[in-house]
JSON list of C-alpha atoms in Angstrom, two decimals:
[
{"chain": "W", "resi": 1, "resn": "UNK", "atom": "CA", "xyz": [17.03, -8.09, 12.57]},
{"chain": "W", "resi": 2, "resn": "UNK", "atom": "CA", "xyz": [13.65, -10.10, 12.94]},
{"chain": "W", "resi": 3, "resn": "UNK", "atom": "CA", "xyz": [10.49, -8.34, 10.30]},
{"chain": "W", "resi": 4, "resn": "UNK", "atom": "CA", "xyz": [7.56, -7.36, 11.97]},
{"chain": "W", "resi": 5, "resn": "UNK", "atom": "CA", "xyz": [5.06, -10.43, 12.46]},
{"chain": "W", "resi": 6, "resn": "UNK", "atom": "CA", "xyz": [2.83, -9.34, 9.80]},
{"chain": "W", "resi": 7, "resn": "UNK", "atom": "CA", "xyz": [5.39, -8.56, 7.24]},
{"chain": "W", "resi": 8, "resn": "UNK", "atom": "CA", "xyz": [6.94, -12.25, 8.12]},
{"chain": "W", "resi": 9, "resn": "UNK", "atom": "CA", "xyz": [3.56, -13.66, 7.07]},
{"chain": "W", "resi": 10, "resn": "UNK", "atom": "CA", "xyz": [3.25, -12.31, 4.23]},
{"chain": "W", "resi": 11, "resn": "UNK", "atom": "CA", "xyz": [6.80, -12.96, 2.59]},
{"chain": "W", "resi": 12, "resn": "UNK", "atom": "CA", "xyz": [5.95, -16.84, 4.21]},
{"chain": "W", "resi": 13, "resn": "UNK", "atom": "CA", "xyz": [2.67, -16.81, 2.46]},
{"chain": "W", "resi": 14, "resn": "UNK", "atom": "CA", "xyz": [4.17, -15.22, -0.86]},
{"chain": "W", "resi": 15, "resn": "UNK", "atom": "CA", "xyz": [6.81, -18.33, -0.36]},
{"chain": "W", "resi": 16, "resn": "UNK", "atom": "CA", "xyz": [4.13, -20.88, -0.89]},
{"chain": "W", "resi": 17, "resn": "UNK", "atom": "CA", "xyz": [3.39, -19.78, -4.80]},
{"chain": "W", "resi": 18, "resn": "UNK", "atom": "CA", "xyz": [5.76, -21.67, -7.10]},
{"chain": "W", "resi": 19, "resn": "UNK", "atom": "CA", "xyz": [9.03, -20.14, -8.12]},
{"chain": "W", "resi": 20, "resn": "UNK", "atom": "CA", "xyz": [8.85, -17.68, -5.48]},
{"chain": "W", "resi": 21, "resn": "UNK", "atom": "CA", "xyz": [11.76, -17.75, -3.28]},
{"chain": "W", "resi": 22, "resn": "UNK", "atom": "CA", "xyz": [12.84, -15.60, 0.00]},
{"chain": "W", "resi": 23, "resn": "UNK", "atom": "CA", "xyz": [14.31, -12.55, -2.14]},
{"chain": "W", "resi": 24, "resn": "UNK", "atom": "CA", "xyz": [11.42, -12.22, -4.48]},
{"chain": "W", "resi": 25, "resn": "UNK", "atom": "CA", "xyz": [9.28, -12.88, -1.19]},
{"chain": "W", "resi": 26, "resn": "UNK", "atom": "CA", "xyz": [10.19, -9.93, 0.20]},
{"chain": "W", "resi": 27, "resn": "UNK", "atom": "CA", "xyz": [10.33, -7.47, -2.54]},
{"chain": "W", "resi": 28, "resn": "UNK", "atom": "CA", "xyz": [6.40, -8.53, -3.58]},
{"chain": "W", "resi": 29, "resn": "UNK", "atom": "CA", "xyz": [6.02, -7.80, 0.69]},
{"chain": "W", "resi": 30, "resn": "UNK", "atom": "CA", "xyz": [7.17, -4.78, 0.71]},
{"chain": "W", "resi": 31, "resn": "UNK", "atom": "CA", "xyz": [5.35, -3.79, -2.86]},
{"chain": "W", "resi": 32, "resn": "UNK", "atom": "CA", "xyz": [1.95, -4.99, -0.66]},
{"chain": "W", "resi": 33, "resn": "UNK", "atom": "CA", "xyz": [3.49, -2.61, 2.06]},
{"chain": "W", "resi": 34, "resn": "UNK", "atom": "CA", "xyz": [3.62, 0.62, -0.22]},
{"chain": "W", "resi": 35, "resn": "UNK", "atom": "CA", "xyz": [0.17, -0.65, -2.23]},
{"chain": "W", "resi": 36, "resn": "UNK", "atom": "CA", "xyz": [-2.89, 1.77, -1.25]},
{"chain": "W", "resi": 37, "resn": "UNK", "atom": "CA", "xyz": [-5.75, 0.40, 1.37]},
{"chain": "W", "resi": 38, "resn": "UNK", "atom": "CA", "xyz": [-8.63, -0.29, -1.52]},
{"chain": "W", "resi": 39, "resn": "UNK", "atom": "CA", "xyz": [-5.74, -2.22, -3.90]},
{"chain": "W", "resi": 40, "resn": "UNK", "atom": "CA", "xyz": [-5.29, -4.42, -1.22]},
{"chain": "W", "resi": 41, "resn": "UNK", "atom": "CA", "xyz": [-8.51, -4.88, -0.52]},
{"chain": "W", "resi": 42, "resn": "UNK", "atom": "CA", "xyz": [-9.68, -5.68, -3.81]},
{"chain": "W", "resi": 43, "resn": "UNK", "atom": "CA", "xyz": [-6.33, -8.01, -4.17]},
{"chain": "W", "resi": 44, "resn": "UNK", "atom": "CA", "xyz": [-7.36, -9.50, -0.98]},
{"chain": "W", "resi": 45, "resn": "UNK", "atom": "CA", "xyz": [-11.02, -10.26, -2.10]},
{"chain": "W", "resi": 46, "resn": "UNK", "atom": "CA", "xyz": [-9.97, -11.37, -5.55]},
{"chain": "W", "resi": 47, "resn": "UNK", "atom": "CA", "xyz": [-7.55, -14.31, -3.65]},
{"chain": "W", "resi": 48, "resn": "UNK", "atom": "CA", "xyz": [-10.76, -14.89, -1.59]},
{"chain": "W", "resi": 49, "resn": "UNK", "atom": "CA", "xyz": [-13.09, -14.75, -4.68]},
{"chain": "W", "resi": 50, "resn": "UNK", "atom": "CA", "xyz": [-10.63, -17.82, -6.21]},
{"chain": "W", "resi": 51, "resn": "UNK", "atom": "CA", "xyz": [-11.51, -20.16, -3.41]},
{"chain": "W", "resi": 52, "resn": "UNK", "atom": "CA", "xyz": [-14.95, -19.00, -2.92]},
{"chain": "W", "resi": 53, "resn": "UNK", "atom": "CA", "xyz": [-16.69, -18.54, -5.90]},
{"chain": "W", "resi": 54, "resn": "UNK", "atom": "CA", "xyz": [-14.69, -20.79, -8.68]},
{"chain": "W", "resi": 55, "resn": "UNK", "atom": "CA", "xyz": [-15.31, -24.85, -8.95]},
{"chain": "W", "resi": 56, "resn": "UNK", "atom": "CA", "xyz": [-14.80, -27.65, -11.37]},
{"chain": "W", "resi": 57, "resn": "UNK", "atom": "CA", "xyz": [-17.48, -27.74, -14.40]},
{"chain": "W", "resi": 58, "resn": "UNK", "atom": "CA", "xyz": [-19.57, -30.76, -13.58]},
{"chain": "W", "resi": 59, "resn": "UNK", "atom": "CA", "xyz": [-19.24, -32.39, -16.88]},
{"chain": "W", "resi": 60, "resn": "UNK", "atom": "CA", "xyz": [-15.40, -31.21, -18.30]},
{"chain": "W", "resi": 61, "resn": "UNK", "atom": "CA", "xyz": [-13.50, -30.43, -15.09]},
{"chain": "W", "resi": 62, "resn": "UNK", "atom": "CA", "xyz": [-12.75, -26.59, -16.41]},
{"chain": "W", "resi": 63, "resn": "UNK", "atom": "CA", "xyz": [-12.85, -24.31, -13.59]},
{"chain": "W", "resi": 64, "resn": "UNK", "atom": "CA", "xyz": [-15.60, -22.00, -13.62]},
{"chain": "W", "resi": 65, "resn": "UNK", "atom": "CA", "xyz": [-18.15, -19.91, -12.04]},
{"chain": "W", "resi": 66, "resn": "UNK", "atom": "CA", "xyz": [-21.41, -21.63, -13.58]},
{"chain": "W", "resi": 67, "resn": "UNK", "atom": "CA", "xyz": [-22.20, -25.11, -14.10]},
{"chain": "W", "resi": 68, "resn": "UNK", "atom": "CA", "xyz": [-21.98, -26.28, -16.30]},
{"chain": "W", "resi": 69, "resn": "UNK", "atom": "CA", "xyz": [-19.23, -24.19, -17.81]},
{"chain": "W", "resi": 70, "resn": "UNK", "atom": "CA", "xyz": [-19.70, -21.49, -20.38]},
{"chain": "W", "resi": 71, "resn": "UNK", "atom": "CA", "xyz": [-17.74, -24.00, -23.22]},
{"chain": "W", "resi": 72, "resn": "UNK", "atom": "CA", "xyz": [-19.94, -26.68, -22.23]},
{"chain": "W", "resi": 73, "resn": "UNK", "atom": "CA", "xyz": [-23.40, -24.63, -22.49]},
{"chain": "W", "resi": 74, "resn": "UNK", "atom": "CA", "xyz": [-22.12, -22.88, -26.37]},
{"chain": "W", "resi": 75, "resn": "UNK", "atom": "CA", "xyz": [-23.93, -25.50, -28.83]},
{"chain": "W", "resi": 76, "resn": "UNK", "atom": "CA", "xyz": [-22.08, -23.56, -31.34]},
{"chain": "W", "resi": 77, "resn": "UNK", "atom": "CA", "xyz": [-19.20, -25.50, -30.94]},
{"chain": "W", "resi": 78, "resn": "UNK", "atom": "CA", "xyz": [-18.18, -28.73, -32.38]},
{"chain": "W", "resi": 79, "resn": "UNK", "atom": "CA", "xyz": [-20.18, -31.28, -30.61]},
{"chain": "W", "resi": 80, "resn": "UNK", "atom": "CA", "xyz": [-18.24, -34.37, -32.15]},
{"chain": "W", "resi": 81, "resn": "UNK", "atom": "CA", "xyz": [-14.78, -33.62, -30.61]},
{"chain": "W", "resi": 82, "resn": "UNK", "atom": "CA", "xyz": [-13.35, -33.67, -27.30]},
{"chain": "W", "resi": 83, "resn": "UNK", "atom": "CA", "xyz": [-9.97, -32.10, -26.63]},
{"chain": "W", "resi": 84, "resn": "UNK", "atom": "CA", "xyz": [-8.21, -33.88, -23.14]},
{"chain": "W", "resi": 85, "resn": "UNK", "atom": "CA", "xyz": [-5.96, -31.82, -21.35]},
{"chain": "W", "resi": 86, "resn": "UNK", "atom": "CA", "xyz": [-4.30, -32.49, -18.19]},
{"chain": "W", "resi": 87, "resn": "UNK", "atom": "CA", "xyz": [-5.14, -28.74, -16.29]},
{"chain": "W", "resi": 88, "resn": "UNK", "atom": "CA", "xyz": [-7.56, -25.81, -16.46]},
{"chain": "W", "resi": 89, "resn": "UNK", "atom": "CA", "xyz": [-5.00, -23.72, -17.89]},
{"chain": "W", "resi": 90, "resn": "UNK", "atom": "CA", "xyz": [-4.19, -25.54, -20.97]},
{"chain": "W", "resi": 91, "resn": "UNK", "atom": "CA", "xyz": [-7.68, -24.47, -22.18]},
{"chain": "W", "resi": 92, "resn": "UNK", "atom": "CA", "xyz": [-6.96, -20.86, -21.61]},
{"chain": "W", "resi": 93, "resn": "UNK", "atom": "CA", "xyz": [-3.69, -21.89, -23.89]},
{"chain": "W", "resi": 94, "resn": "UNK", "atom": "CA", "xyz": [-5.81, -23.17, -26.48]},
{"chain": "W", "resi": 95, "resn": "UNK", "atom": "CA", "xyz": [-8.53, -20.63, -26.82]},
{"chain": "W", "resi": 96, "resn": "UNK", "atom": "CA", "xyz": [-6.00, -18.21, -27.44]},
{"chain": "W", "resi": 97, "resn": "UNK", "atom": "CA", "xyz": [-4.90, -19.95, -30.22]},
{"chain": "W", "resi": 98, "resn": "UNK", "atom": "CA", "xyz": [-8.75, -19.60, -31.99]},
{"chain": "W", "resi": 99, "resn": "UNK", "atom": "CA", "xyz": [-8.73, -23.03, -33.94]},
{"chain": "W", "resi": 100, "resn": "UNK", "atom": "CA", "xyz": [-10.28, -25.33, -32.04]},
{"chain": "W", "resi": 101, "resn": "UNK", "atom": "CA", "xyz": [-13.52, -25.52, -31.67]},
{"chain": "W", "resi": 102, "resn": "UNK", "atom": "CA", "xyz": [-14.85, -28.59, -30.26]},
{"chain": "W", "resi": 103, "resn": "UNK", "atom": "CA", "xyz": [-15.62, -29.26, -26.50]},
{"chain": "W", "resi": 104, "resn": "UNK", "atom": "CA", "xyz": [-12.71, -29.98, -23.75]},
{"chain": "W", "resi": 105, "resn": "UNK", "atom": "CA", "xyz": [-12.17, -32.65, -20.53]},
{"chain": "W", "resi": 106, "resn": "UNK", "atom": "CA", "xyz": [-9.64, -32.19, -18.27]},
{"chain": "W", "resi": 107, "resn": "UNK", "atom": "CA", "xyz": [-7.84, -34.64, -16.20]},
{"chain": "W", "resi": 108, "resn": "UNK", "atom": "CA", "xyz": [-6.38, -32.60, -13.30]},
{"chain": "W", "resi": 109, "resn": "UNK", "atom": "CA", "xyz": [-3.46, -34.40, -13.82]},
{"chain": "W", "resi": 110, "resn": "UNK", "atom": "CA", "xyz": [-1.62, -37.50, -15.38]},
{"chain": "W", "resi": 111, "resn": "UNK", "atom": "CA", "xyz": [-0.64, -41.16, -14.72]},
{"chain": "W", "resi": 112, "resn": "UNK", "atom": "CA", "xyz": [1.99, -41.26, -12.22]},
{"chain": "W", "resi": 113, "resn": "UNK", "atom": "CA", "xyz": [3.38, -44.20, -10.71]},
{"chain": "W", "resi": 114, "resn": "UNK", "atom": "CA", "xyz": [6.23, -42.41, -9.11]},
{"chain": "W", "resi": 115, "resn": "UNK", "atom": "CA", "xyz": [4.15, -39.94, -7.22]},
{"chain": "W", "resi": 116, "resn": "UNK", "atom": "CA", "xyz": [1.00, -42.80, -6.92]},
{"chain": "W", "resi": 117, "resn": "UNK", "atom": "CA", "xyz": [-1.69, -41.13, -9.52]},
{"chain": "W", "resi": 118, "resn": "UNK", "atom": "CA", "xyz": [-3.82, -43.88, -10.77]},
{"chain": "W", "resi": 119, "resn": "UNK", "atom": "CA", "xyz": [-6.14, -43.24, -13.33]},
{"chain": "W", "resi": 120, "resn": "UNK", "atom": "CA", "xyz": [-8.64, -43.41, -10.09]},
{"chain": "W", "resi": 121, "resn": "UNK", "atom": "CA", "xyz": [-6.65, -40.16, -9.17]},
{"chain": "W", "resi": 122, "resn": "UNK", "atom": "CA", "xyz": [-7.63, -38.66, -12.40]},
{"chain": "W", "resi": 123, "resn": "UNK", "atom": "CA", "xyz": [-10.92, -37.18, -14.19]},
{"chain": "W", "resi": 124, "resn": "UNK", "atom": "CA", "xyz": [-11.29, -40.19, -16.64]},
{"chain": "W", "resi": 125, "resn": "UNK", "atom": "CA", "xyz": [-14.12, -42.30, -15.09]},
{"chain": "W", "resi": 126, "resn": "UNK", "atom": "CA", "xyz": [-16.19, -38.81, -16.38]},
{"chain": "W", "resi": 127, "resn": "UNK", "atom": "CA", "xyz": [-14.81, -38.84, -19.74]},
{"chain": "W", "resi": 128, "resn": "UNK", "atom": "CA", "xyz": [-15.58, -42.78, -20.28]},
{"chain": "W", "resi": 129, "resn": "UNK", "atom": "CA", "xyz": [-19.13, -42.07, -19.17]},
{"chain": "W", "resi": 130, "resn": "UNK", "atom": "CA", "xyz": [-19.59, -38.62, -21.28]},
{"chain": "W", "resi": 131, "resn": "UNK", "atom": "CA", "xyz": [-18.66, -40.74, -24.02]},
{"chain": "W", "resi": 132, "resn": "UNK", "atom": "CA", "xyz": [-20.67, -43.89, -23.28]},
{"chain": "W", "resi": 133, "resn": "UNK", "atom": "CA", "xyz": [-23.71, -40.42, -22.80]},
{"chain": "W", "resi": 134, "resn": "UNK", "atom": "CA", "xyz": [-23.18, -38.63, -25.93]},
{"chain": "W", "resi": 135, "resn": "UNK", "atom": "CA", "xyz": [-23.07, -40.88, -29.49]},
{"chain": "W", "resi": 136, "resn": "UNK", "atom": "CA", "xyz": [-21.92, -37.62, -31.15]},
{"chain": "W", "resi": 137, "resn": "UNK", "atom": "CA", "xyz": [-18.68, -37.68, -30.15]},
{"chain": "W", "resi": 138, "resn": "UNK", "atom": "CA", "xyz": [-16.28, -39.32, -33.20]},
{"chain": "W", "resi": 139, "resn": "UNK", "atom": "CA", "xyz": [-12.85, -37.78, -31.88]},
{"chain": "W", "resi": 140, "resn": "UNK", "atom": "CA", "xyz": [-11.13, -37.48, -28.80]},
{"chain": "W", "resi": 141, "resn": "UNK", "atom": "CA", "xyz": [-8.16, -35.44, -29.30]},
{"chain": "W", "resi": 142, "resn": "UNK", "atom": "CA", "xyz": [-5.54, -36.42, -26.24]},
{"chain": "W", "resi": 143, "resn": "UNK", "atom": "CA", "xyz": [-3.41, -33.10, -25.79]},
{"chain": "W", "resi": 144, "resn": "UNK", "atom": "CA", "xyz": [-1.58, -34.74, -22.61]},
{"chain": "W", "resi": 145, "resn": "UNK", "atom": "CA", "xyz": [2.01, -32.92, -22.81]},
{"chain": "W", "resi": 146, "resn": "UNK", "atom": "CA", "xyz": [5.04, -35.02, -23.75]},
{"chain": "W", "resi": 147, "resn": "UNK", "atom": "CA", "xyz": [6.46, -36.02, -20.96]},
{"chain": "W", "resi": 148, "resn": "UNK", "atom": "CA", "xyz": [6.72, -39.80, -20.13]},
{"chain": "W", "resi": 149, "resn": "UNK", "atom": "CA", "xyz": [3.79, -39.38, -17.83]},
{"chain": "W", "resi": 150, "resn": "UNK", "atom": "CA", "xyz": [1.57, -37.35, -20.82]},
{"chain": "W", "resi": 151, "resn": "UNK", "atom": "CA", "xyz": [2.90, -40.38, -22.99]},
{"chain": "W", "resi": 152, "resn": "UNK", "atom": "CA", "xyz": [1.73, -43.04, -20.72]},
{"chain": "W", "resi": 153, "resn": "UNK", "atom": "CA", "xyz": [-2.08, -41.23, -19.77]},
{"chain": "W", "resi": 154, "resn": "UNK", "atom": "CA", "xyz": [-2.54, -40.81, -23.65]},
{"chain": "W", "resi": 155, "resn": "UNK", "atom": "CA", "xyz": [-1.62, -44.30, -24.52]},
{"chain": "W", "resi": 156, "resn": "UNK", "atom": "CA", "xyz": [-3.89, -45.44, -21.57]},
{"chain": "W", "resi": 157, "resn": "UNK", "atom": "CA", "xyz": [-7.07, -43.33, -22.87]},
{"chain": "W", "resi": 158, "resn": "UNK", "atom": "CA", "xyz": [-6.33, -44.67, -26.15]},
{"chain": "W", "resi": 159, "resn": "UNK", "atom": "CA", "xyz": [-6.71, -48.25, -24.88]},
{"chain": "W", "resi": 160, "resn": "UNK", "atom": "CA", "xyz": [-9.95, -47.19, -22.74]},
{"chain": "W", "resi": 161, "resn": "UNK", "atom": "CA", "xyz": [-11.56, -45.37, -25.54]},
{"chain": "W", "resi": 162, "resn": "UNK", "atom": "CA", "xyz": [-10.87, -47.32, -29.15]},
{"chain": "W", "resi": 163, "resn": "UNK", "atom": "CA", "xyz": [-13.17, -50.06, -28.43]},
{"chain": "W", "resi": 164, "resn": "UNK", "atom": "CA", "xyz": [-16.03, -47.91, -28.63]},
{"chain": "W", "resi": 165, "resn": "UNK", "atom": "CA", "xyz": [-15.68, -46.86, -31.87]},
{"chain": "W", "resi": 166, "resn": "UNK", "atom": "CA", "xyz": [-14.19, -43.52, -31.26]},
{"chain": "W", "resi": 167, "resn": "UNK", "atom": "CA", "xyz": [-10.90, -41.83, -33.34]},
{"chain": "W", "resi": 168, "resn": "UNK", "atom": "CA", "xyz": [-8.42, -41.25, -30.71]},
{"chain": "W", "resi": 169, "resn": "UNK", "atom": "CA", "xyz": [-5.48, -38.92, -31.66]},
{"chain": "W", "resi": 170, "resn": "UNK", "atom": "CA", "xyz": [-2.69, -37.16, -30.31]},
{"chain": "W", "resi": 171, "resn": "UNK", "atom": "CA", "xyz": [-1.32, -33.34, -30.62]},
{"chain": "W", "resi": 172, "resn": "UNK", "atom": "CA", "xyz": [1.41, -33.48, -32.88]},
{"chain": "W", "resi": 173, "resn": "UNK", "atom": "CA", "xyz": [5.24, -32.89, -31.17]},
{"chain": "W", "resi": 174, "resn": "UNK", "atom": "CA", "xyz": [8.24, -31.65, -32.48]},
{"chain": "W", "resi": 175, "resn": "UNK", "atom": "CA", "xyz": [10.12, -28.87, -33.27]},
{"chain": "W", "resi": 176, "resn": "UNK", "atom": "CA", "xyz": [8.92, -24.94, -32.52]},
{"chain": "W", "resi": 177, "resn": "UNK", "atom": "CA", "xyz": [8.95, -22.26, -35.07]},
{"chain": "W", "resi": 178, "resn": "UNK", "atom": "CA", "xyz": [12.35, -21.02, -35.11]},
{"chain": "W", "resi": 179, "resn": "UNK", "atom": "CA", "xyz": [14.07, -23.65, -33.73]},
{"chain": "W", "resi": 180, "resn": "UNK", "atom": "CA", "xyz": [17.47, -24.82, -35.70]},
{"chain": "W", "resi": 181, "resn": "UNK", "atom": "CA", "xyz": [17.33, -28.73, -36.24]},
{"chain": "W", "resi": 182, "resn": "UNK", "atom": "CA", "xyz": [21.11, -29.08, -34.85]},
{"chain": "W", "resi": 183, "resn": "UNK", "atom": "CA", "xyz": [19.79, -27.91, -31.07]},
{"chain": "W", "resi": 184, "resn": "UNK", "atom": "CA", "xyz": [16.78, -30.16, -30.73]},
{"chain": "W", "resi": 185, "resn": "UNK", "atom": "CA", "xyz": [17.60, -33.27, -28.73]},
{"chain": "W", "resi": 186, "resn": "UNK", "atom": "CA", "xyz": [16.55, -36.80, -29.79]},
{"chain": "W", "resi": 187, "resn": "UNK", "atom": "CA", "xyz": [13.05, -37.04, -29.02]},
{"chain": "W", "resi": 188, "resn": "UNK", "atom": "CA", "xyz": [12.13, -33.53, -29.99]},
{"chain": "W", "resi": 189, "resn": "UNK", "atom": "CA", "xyz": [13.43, -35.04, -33.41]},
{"chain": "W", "resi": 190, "resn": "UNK", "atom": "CA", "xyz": [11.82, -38.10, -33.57]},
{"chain": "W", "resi": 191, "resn": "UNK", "atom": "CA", "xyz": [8.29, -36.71, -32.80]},
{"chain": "W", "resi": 192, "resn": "UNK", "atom": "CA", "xyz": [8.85, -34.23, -35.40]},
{"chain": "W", "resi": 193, "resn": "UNK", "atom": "CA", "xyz": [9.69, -36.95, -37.93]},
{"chain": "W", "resi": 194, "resn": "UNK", "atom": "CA", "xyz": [6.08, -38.95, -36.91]},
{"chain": "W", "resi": 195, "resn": "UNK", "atom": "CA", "xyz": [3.94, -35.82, -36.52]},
{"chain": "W", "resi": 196, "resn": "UNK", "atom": "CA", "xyz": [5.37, -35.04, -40.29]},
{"chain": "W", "resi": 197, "resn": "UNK", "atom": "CA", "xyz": [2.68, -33.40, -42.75]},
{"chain": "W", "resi": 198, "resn": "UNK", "atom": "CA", "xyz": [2.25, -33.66, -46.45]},
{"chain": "W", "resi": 199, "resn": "UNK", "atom": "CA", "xyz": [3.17, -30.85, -48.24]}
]
């Protein structure tokens, strides 16, 4: 037995988000199904809202409703630091975390041979020229994750951005809170024994 046509769209439009597959789908479907008329409606403008309404900052690449963004207009915050990230959402991430509080730049992405991202695929020509802008910037803190492709985009930056005088470091790596030393694998390890601390 078929669905009706405009149940089928939904579960194939539900589909598209990642780690949604056919069964979960359906179920979030039929939830929209059972939903009242104005929750729809307001779930309906708040997709449309996303596309319409949101856009990049024009000088960090953080999504936002005003431009510049609201991080970029606070003068409150540290003016002499600039925390890379690859996405949007790792600023959310660190916010939450209330001890930063320097200004961001976000890459939309890292260095990717495999899938062909050059650095012209990424937000960098922006950083280089923020920094070549603003002479109070002494730190750019490269919070790529660590993946080879995070490893290779922060080593990059750090190439690009030394020569001008600027402190380039790295988020440290290594093990989480409650993690037992015998389960972490090899590199886990090793970039817990370089991101050591004094104590």
């Amino acid at each position: 037995m078929q669905y009706p046509e405009p149940i089928a769209k939904l579960i194939d439009s539900y589909m598209k988000l990642p780690g949604i597959g056919s069964k979960t789908a359906t179920r979030l479907a039929f939830y929209t199904v059972d939903m009242n008329k104005d929750d729809v409606k307001e779930f309906s403008h708040a997709l449309l809202a996303t596309k319409e309404d949101l856009h990049y900052c024009s000088i960090c690449g953080n999504l936002t409703d005003e431009d510049p963004c609201e991080i970029c207009r606070d003068k409150t915050r540290d003016q002499t630091k600039i925390l890379v990230v690859e996405q949007p959402k790792d600023i959310m991430v660190m916010e939450k975390v209330q001890e930063y509080h320097g200004l961001y730049h976000v890459l939309h992405g890292v260095l990717s041979p495999i899938e062909g991202k050059g650095p012209e695929d990424l937000n960098i020509t922006s950083l280089i020229r923020r920094l070549q802008k603003n002479g109070e910037v002494k730190e750019v803190i490269v919070a790529t994750n660590a993946t080879p492709e995070g490893e290779a985009t922060a080593m990059y930056l750090s190439k690009l951005i030394k020569p001008a005088g600027i402190r380039v470091t790295r988020l440290a790596h290594g093990l989480s809170v409650g993690t037992d030393i015998e389960y972490a694998d090899e590199m886990t390890l090793f970039k817990a024994v370089q991101g050591r601390t004094e104590m």
